[in-house]
Each structure stands twice: as structure tokens, then as C-alpha cells.
XYZ file of C-alpha atoms in Angstrom:
594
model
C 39.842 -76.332 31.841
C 40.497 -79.131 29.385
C 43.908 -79.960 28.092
C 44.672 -79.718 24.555
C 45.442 -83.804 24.983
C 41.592 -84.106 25.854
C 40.464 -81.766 23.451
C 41.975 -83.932 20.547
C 40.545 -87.044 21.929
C 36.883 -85.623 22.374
C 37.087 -84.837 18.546
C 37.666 -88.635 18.018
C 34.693 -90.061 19.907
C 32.506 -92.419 18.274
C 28.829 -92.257 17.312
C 28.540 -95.808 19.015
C 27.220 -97.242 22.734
C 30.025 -97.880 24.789
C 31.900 -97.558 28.219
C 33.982 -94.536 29.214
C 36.964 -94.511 32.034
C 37.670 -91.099 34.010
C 41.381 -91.074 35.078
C 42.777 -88.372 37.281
C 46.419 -87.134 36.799
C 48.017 -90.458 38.778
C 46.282 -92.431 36.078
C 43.873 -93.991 38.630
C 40.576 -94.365 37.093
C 37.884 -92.303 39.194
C 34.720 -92.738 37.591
C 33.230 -95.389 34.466
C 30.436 -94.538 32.897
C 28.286 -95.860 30.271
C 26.841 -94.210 26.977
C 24.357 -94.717 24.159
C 26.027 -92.460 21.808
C 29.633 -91.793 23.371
C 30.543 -88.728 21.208
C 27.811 -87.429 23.312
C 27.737 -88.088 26.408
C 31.857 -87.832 26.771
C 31.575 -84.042 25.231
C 29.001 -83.210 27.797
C 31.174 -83.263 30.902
C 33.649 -80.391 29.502
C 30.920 -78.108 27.756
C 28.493 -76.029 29.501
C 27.741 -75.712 33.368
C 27.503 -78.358 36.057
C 26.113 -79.078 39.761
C 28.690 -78.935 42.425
C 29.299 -82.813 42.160
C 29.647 -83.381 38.442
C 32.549 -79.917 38.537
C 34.280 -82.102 40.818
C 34.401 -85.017 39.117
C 35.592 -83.024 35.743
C 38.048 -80.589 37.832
C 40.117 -83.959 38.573
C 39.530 -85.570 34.723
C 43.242 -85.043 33.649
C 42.488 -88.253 31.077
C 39.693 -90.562 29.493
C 39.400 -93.880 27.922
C 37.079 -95.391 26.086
C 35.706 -99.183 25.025
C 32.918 -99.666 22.140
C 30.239 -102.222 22.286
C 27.598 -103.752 20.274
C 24.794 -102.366 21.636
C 23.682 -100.242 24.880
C 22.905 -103.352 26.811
C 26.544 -104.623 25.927
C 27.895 -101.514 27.603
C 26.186 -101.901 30.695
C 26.991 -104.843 31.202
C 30.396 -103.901 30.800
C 30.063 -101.183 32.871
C 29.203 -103.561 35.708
C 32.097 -105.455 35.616
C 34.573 -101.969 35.149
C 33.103 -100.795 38.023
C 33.734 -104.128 40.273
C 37.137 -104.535 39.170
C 37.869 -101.005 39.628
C 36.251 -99.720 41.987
C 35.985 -96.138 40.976
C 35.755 -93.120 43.742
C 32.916 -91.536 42.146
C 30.863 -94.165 40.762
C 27.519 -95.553 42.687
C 28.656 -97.372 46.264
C 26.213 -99.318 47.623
C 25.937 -99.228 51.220
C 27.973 -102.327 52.487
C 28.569 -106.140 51.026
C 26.423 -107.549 53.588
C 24.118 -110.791 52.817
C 21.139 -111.999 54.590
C 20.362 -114.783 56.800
C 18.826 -118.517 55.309
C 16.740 -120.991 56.845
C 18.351 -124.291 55.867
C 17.343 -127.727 55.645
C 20.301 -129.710 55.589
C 20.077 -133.183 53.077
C 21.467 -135.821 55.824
C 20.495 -138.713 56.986
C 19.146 -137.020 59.926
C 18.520 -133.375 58.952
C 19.452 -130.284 60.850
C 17.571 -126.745 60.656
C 20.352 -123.899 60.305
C 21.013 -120.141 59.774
C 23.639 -119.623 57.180
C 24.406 -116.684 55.227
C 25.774 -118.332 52.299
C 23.548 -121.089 49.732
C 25.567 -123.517 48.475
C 24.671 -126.441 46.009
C 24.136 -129.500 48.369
C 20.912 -130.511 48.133
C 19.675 -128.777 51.491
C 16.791 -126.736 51.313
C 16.950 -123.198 51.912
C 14.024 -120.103 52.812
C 14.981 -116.967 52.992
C 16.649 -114.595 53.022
C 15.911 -112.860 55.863
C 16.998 -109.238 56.368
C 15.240 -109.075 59.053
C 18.313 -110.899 61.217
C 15.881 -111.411 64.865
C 13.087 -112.381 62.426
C 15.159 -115.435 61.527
C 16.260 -116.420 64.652
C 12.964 -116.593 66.359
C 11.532 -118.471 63.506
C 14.216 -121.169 64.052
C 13.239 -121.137 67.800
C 10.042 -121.661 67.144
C 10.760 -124.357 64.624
C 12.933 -126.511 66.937
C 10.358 -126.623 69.435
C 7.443 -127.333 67.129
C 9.965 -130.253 65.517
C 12.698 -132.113 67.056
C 15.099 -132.557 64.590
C 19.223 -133.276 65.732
C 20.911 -130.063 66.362
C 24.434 -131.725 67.138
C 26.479 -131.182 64.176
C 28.348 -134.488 64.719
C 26.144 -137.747 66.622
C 27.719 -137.718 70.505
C 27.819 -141.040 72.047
C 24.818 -139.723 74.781
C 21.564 -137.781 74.542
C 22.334 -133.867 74.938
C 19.868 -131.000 76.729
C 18.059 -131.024 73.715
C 16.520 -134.544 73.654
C 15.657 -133.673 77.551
C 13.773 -130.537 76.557
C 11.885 -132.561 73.786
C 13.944 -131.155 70.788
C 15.792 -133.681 69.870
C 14.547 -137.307 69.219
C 18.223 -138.214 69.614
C 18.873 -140.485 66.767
C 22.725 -140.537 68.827
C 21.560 -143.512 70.310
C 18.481 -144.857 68.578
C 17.439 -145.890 65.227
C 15.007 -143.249 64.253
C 13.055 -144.058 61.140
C 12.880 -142.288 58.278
C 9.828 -141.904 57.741
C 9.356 -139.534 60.933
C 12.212 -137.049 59.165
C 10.803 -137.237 56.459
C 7.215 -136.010 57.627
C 8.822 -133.204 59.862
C 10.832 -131.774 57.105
C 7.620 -131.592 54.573
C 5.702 -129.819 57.445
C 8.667 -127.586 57.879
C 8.394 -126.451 53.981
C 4.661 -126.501 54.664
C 5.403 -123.996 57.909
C 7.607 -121.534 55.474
C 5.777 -121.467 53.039
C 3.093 -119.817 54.225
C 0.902 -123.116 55.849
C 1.853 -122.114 59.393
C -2.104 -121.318 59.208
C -2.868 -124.501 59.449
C -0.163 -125.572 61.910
C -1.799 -123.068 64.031
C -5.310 -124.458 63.804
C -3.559 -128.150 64.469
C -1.945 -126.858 67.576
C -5.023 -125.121 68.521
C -7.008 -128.382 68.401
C -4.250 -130.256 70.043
C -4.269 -127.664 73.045
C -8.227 -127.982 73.283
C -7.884 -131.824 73.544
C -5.229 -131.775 76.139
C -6.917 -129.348 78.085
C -9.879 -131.516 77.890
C -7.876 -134.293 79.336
C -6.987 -132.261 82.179
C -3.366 -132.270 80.777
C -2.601 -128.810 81.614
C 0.806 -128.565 81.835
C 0.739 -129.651 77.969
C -2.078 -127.466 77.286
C 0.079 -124.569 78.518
C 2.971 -125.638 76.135
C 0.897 -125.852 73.365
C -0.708 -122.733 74.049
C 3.488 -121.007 74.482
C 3.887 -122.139 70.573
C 0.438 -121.004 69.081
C 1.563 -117.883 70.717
C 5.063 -117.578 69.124
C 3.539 -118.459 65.666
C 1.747 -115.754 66.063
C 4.416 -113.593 67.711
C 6.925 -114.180 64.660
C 4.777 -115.101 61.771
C 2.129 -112.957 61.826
C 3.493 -109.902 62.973
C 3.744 -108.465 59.814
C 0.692 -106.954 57.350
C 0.067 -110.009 54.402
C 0.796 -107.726 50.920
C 0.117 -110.922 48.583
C -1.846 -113.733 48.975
C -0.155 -115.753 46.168
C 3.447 -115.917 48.795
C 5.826 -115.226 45.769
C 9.437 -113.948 47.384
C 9.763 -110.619 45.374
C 12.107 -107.412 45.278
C 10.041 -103.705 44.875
C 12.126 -101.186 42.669
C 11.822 -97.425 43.513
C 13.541 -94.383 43.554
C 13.754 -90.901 43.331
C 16.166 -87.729 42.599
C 16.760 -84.497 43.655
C 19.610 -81.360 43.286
C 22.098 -84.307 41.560
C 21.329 -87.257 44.163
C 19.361 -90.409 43.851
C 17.634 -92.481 46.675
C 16.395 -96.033 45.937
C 14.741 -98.054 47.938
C 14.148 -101.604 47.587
C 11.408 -103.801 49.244
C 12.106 -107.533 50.481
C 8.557 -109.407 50.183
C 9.175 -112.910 51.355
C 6.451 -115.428 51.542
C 4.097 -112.789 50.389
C 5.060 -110.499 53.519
C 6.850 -107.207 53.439
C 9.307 -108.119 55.566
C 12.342 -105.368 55.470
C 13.166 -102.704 52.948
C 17.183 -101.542 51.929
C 17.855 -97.209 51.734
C 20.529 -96.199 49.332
C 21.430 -92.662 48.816
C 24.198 -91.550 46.579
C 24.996 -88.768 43.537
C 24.200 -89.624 40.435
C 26.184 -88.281 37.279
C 24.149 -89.543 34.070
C 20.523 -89.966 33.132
C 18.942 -90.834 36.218
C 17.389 -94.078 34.042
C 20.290 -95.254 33.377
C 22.296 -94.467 36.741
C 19.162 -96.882 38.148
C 19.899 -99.322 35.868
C 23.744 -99.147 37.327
C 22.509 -99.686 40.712
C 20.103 -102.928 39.974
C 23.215 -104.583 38.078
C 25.712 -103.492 41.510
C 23.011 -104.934 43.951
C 22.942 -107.883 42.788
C 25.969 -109.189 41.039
C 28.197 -107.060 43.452
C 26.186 -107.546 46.442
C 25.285 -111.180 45.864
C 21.997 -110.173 46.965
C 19.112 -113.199 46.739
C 17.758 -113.155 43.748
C 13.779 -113.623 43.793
C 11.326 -114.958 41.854
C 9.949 -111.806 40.245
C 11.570 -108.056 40.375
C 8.896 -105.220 39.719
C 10.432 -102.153 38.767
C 8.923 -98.679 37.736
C 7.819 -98.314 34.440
C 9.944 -96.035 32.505
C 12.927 -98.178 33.100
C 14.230 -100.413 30.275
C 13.283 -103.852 31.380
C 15.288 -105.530 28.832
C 18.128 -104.019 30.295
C 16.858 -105.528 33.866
C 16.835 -109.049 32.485
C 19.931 -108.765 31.192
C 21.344 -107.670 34.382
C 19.393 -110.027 37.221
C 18.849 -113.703 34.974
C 16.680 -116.314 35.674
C 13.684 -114.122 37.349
C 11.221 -112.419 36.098
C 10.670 -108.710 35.621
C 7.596 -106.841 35.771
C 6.432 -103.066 35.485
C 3.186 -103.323 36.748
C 0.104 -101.318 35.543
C -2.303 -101.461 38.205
C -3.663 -103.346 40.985
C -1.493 -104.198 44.481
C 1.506 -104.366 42.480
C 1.101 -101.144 41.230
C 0.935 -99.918 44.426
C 3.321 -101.147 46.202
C 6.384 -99.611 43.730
C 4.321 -96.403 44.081
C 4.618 -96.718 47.592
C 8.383 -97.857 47.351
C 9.135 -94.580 44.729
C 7.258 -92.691 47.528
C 9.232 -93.695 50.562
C 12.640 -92.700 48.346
C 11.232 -89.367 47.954
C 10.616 -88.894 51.593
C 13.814 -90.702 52.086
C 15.619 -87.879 49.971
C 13.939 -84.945 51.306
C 14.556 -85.767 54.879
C 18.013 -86.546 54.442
C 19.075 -84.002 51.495
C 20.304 -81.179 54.549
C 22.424 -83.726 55.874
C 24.020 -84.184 52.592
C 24.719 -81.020 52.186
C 26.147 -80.254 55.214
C 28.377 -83.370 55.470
C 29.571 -82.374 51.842
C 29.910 -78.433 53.693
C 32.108 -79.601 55.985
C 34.263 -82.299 54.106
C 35.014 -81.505 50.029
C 33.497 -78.373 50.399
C 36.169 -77.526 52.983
C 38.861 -78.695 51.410
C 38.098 -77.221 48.008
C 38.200 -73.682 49.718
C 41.372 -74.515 51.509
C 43.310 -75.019 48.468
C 41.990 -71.818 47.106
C 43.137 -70.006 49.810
C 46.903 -71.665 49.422
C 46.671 -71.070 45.631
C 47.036 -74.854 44.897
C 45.260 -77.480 42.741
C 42.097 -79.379 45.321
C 44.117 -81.223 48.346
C 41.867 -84.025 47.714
C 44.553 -86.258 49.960
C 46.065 -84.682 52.778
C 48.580 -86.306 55.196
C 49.592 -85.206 58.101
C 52.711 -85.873 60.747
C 53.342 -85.430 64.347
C 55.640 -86.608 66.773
C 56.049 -87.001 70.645
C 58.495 -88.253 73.170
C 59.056 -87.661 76.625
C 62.005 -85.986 77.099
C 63.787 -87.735 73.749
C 62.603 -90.835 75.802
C 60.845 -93.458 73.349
C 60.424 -91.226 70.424
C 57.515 -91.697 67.832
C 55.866 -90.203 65.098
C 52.576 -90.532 63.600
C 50.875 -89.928 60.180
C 47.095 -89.805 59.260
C 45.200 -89.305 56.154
C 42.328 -87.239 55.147
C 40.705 -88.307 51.310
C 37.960 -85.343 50.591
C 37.671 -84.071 54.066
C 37.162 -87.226 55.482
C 39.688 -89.456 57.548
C 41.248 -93.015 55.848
C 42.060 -94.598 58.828
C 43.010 -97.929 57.308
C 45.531 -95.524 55.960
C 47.230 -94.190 59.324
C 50.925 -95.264 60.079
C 53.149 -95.641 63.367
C 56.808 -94.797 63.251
C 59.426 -95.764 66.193
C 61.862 -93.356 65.634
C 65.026 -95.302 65.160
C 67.966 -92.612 64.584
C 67.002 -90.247 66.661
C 69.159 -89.927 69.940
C 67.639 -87.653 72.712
C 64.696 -84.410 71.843
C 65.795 -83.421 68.854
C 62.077 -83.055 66.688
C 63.737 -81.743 63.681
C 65.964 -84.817 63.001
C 62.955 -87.271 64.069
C 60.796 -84.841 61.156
C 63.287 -85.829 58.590
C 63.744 -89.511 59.170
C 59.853 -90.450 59.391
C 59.317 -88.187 56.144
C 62.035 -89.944 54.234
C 60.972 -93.511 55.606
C 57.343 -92.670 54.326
C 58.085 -91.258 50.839
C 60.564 -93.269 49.973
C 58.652 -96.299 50.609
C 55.485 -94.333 48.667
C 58.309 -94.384 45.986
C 59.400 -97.329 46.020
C 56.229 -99.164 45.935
C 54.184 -96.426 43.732
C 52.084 -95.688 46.559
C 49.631 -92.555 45.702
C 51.084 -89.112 46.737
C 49.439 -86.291 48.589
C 48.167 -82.871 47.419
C 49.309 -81.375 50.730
C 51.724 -82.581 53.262
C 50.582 -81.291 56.931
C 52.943 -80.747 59.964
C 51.577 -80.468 63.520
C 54.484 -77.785 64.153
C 56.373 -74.174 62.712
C 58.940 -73.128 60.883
C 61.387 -75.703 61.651
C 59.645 -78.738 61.343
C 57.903 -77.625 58.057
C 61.759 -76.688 56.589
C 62.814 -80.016 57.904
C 60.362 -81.560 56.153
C 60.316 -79.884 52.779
C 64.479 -80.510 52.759
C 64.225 -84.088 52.711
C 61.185 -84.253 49.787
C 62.869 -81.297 47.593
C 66.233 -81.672 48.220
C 66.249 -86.120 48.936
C 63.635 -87.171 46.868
C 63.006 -84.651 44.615
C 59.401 -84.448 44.936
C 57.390 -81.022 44.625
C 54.707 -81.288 47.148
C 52.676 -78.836 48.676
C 54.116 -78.782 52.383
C 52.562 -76.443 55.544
C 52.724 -76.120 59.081
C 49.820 -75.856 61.531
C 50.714 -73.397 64.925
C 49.338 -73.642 68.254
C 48.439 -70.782 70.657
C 49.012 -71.088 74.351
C 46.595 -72.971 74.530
C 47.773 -75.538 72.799
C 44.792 -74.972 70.054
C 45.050 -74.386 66.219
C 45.915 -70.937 65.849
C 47.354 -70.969 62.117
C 48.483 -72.442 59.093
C 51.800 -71.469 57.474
C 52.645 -72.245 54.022
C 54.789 -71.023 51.285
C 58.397 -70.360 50.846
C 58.670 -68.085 53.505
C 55.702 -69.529 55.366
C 53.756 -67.046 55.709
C 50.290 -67.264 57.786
C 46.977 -67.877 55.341
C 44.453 -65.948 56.513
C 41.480 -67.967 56.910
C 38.233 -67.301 58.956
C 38.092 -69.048 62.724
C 34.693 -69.669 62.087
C 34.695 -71.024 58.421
C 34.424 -75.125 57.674
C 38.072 -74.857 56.340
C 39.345 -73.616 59.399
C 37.066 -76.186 61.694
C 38.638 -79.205 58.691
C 42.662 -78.240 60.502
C 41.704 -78.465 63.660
C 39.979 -81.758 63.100
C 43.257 -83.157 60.998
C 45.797 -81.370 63.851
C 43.270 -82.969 66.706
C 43.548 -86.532 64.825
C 46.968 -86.259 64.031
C 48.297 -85.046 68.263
C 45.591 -88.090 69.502
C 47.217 -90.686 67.105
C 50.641 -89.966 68.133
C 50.267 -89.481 72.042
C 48.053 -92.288 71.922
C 50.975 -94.695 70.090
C 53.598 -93.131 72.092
C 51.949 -93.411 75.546
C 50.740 -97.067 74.763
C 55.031 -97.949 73.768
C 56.041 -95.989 76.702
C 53.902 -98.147 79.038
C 55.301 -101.604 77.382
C 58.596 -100.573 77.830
C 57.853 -99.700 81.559
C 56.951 -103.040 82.479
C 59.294 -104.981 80.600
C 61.976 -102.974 81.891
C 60.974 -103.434 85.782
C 60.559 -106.941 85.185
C 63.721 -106.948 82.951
C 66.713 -109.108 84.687
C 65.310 -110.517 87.516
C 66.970 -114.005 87.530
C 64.861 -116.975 86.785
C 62.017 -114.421 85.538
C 61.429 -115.453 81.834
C 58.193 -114.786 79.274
C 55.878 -116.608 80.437
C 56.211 -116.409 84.252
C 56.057 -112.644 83.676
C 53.311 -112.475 81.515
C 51.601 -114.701 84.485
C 52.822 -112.463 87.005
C 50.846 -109.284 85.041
C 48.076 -111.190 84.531
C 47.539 -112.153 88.073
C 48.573 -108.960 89.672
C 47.360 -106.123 86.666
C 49.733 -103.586 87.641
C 53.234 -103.022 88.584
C 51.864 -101.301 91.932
C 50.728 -104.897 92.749
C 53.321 -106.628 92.493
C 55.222 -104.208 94.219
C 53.010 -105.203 97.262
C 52.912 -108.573 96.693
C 54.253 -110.313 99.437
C 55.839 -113.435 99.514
C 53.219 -115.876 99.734
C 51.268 -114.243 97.714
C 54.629 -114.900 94.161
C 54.861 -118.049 95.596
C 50.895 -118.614 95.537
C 50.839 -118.061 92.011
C 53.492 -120.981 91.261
C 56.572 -119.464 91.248
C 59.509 -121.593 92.814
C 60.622 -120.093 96.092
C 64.153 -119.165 94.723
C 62.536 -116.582 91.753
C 59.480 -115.385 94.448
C 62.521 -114.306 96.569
C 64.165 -112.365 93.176
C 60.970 -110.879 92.650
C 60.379 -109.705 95.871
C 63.833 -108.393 97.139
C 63.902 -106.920 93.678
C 60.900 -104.084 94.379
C 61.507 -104.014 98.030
C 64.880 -102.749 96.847
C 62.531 -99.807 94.935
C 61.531 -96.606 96.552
């Protein structure tokens, strides 16, 4: 429902191309988007019906911003860069950051062959990239044993394995002229770029010769390479014959979600392809276009010598976005083909994985949307949850973990000793780790929850909502989770007189508490059991005279448990270089034991 704020703003849009920023009610900005006309395209989202997704997005609009350009390719561009420096929940996320693996020639006096991820301007030569990661490192291998350049990064003072198995000419203690780099490094390039053919046919005659000479032994070694040429550079079906690197643009959509899928050819081979699925909230051209500017500017993917892309995308658009390459929408022939074949495989890609989508989404958002409607309260797109545990008031701890759309944050989990606590008392340890945790959300503007969650009943929860109603003044959904006797979720009690929610056992809601109370138990028995052992050994080892850090740390290392060392006898303290004085300490101190 839109706020008479956003309703006075939408009658303000422009008739212009520009960039528009989502904000939720925090002010965090959860989605930029990009528009020809932005009177448009802004109106859209609060008039009419949606998917599921895109009445997600707009249930959590609470504000909007926008920024006017030139011209449509201005705002994508702009777009781009909104996007990186804010990194908006719902835009397009690509997969991961990750970059591929090089083949470089270094530019020394003698040169080195490398794998490096990252291409830097000094004057090496580099081939790649690789995504295939084992692709790269067997070329290499095969590379140092077809040419023996150095592989020490700095010149020992005496020849290494290397120069023994014939890989190394070992210019460490030997002039080694030029010339004879120079030669290997050209036939390298030759190799990668697609003349390993004839490196082949050189070997081949080499290995006939040999054998003719009754050199068998080399024969056999020369026979071991030809092999791994054709093990690692011919193991994959030749798609050009002119051995251009490229990148293969397709994609498809279906029910709100688009899959692309990009082909690496390197060298003219199809070497590796890259699967991104994700939702998609504007035209799916332009939402493409989004994607290609993200995959390479965010990504720092390798940027090829020629892009093809399907045709009804805007390739002006493209070449504004990926510079210095060339971009082609091919009409027919191989080309054709193969981003036919690429906007085929995202179909399939889509299809096969579409249920999954929907069922992760089931169990996650989905889940948590219906959970708020059953409590009455706005989506509990953030949900944290506390728990302690002690041992008989014995080192007390509490834990807290997060849940964003169903889902857990666990970059986001905390530990709390409990520090004013004295004895079993869960109530008081309740209110000191939610005061230390809101205060400090507070203090340093931290985002708050739409529901607070407490592995406990009646008291805990009342503990709880005293300190952030009546301490910190904050008005935050707050509810308890029960256990049966055995020691499952049984219910989950909320309101003012916390009263049970009825909720099916079988519904994804229902299975969403268990998961948070399961996470929430296995965080906090897990910190307190792994404090409670630390303190165990320190204080057994605690006091014995002459017994500082380091000789116990020694002692644990060489005996692994306190049982041990318990049964150490004396020889065996004294064998591990303690002086006879602090052996005897040690010993008479757990003999003393039961």
C-alpha cells in the first residue's frame, strides 16, 4: 500500500532515462534500477498486479530516489556503478568474484612460465584465462617438460631437481645465451596459440629418429609428451578454426527468473561455460544488459577479443559496457550457432532447476512471509535469535544467530561470556546479553530486527522485552519458542500475554523455528562446551610451580589430553625437557588427584 509520501513523489517523475534507488524503511537502499522513461517504469511497481518476487520487493519500498541522465546508455552505466557501490539485496548477484587462471611468460632475463590469477602491466606475456583450473595446470606440466626454462624464482648458488630431470638448463651456474630463451619462448606462443600441431608432428619425427637409433629410452620420452599434447590439448572439440579467444552470450527466462549462460572459447576451443540464475525485475533486455556490465567490470572477468551476443540486445549498449572488444550478433553460420546453442543450454538450465527455486524460496521467504501473518506483524525479513547455557551457573554463555529471508547470516552470529551473572540464574543472563547487543546495535546504528527470538517461555521472553521497552525504548516484535519433553519445538508464544500461535507442525513456517531454535541451542552448547573445556585445562595446569605458558602448552601438545598426563610418569615430563624440579610438581600434583 503506498504512502501518501510516495504517492506525491510518483506524480513528480520525469519523462527522462535515468536511475532509480529502492530504500526500505531503515533507509538502506534494496534495489537500483534503470529506466528509459522513469515516470514509467517507477509508476509500474505500485499499480497493477505482480509475481511473487516483484510484491516483495514493493511490500518493503517504504522510499525511492531518483538520478536523471542524458541518455539510456548514461543510465546504465550508472546503474553499474550504483549497484557496485551499493550492493543492493535485490538487484542481480552474480555467482561469486572468482577470476581465472593465466599462463604467464615472465619478461626476465631468464624467463619463468607461471599460473597467476591476476595480469598485471610488466611486459610478461600472458594466455588465458583458463576456467578450466586442471586444464591449466597440466598445460604448464606439459610445457616445462617440452622446454626447460628456470623455475626458481630467485638463481640458488647450485643446480636444483629440475636441471636433473632436464627442466631446467640452470642458468644458476652457467651463462645461458640468449638466444636459446629466446627461441623457447617464441615456440611457447607458437604452442598456445594453437601451433602445438606442429610441435606434435616435430616430436613425432624426433621419436621416429630416436627409435631408429635404437635410443629407446628417449623414444619412450618422446612418445610420454606427444601423448600429453594430446591428452590436454586436444581433448576438447575445435569450434573455430580462426583461434580467436571469445565470450558466447545467452539466456533465457521463465515465471520472473533469468538464466544466462556464458561460453569461454579460448584458442578457438570451447573450453568451459559459467551458469547464472537469478530473478529478474525489469525488461528482461535490459536486466541482460545489467548482467554483461556486472560480469565484467564487477567480476573483472577477461575480457576477449570479440563478445557475440543474441540479437535483440542493444549492442551499443554492450560496447559501452565491455570497451576495447568487439561485439557481434551474428546472423548465420558457426557463430550463429553456437549462441543458439548457448540460449539453448539456459533454457534447459532454467527448466531443470526452476523446482528447486521454488522450493528453496517455499521454505525460506515464503516461510517467513506466512509467519508474520500468523503473528499479525509487518514480514520478519531479519530475525535474531538468543540462547544461553551453563552448567550449573558454571561458565555461563549466551549465543545469538541471524536469519535474513529464511536463510542463516552466519558472518552475523555473536558469542557472549556472561559477565554479571553469578550462579543459574537465566533470567538475569537474558537481560544482560540483550542489553549488551542492542545497545551496541544503538550505538553504532547497526540494523534492527523484525522479530527478536528466545529459545525459552514466559520468563525469558518478559526478561527480554523489559530491557528493550522499558531500557532502550525500542518496540520490537519479541517471542518465545517452547520445548516438549522432548526437548523439541513444540510452540511459539508471542504477544502481551504470550499466547501460543497456532501454526501447522507440518507447514514450512513451522519446519523455519525449528531450524532457527536447532541453530540457535547448537551455537550456544557448542561455544559453551568449547570455553568450558579451556577453562578445564588451564585450571588443572593452573599453579603448579615452575609451570608457565609455554611449558604447558608443550606439555598438551605432547601428551593431547589431561588423562595423559595424568599417567605420565616421571621419565616420561622429564623426557619432554622439563627440569627435574617442575617434572616432580607436575607429577606429585595429579598423583595427588583421584
Amino acid at each position: 500500500m503506498k504512502s501518501e509520501h510516495i504517492e506525491h513523489k510518483l506524480e513528480l517523475l520525469p519523462n527522462q532515462p535515468g536511475c532509480y534507488l529502492m530504500k526500505d524503511k531503515n533507509g538502506t537502499i534494496i534495489y537500483v534500477g534503470k529506466a528509459k522513461i522513469l515516470k514509467n517504469r517507477v509508476r509500474s511497481y505500485f499499480r497493477g498486479s505482480h509475481d511473487t518476487k516483484t510484491e516483495r520487493l514493493v511490500s518493503e519500498i517504504a522510499d525511492f530516489e531518483y538520478i536523471v541522465t542524458g541518455s539510456n546508455i548514461e543510465a546504465l552505466l550508472l546503474e553499474i556503478n550504483l549497484i557496485k557501490k551499493n550492493d543492493p539485496k535485490y538487484n542481480i548477484m552474480l555467482k561469486d568474484d572468482k577470476t581465472y587462471p593465466f599462463i604467464k611468460i615472465t619478461n626476465e632475463k631468464y624467463p619463468r612460465l607461471l599460473i597467476t590469477r591476476k595480469v598485471l602491466k610488466d611486459k610478461a606475456t600472458y594466455f588465458g584465462p583458463y576456467p578450466d583450473v586442471k586444464a591449466a595446470n597440466e598445460t604448464k606440466k606439459l610445457l616445462d617438460k617440452l622446454y626447460p626454462l628456470r623455475k626458481c624464482k630467485v638463481l640458488p648458488n647450485r643446480v636444483c631437481l629440475y636441471y636433473h630431470l632436464g627442466q631446467c638448463l640452470a642458468p644458476c651456474i652457467q651463462e645461458i645465451p640468449k638466444e636459446t630463451y629466446t627461441e623457447m619462448v617464441e615456440e611457447i606462443k607458437r604452442f598456445l596459440n594453437g601451433g602445438y600441431q606442429e610441435v606434435k608432428q616435430e616430436l613425432e619425427q624426433k621419436m621416429e629418429v630416436a627409435s631408429g637409433n635404437l635410443e629407446f629410452e628417449k623414444a619412450a620420452e618422446l612418445r610420454d609428451q606427444i601423448t600429453s599434447i594430446v591428452t590436454t590439448m586436444e581433448q576438447q572439440k575445435m569450434t573455430s578454426a580462426d583461434f580467436i579467444d571469445r565470450d558466447v552470450f545467452g539466456y533465457a527466462v521463465d515465471k520472473g527468473w533469468m538464466c544466462v549462460q556464458v561460453f569461454f572459447v579460448r584458442q578457438g576451443k570451447l573450453i568451459e561455460r559459467d551458469v547464472s540464475l537469478f530473478p529478474f525485475y525489469n525488461d528482461e533486455e535490459e536486466d541482460f544488459l545489467t548482467f554483461i556490465g556486472q560480469f565484467y567490470q564487477k567480476n573483472h572477468h577477461f575480457v576477449p577479443k570479440e563478445i557475440l551476443i543474441p540479437q535483440n540486445i542493444d549492442s551499443a549498449s554492450v560496447e559501452a559496457l565491455v570497451t576495447a572488444t568487439k561485439v557481434s550478433q551474428p546472423q548465420r553460420g558457426q557463430k550463429k550457432e553456437l549462441v543458439q546453442l548457448a540460449n539453448k543450454n539456459a533454457a534447459v538450465s532454467l527448466s531443470e532447476k526452476f523446482s528447486l527455486i521454488e522450493k528453496k524460496e517455499e521454505r525460506t521467504y515464503g516461510a517467513v512471509k506466512r509467519l508474520g501473518d500468523a503473528m499479525n506483524i509487518p514480514l520478519p525479513g531479519r530475525i535474531e535469535a538468543f540462547d544461553n547455557s551453563n552448567t550449573m551457573g558454571v561458565d555461563p554463555v549466551s549465543a545469538m544467530v541471524v536469519f535474513l529471508d529464511g536463510k542463516p547470516a552466519k558472518n552475523e552470529y555473536r558469542k557472549y561470556k556472561i559477565k554479571t551473572v553469578v550462579g543459574p540464574d537465566d533470567y538475569a543472563s537474558m537481560r544482560e546479553v540483550i542489553y549488551r547487543r542492542y545497545s551496541r546495535v544503538l550505538k553504532d546504528e547497526l540494523p534492527l530486527p523484525d522479530l527478536v527470538i528466545i529459545d525459552g517461555g514466559k520468563g525469558q521472553v518478559d526478561a527480554a522485552r523489559e530491557v528493550l521497552e522499558n531500557q532502550l525504548g525500542l518496540d520490537i516484535p519479541i517471542a518465545g519458542l517452547a520445548k516438549d519433553n522432548k526437548h523439541r519445538t513444540s510452540e511459539l508464544l508471542f504477544g502481551p500475554e504470550l499466547e501460543t500461535i497456532p501454526l501447522k507442525r507440518n507447514s514450512q513456517e513451522f519446519f523455519l523455528l525449528q531450524r532457527i531454535q536447532d541453530e540457535v541451542h547448537r551455537f550456544a552448547i557448542t561455544f559453551h562446551r568449547q570455553l568450558r573445556n579451556k577453562n578445564s585445562f588451564a585450571s588443572k595446569l593452573d599453579g603448579i610451580d615452575g609451570l608457565g605458558p609455554t611449558r604447558k602448552k608443550n606439555l598438551l601438545k605432547t601428551f593431547k589430553s589431561m588423562k595423559n598426563i595424568q599417567e605420565a610418569s616421571m621419565d616420561d615430563l622429564k623426557a619432554i625437557g622439563l627440569p627435574k624440579n617442575v617434572a616432580q610438581n607436575v607429577y606429585d600434583k595429579f598423583q595427588n588427584e583421584p
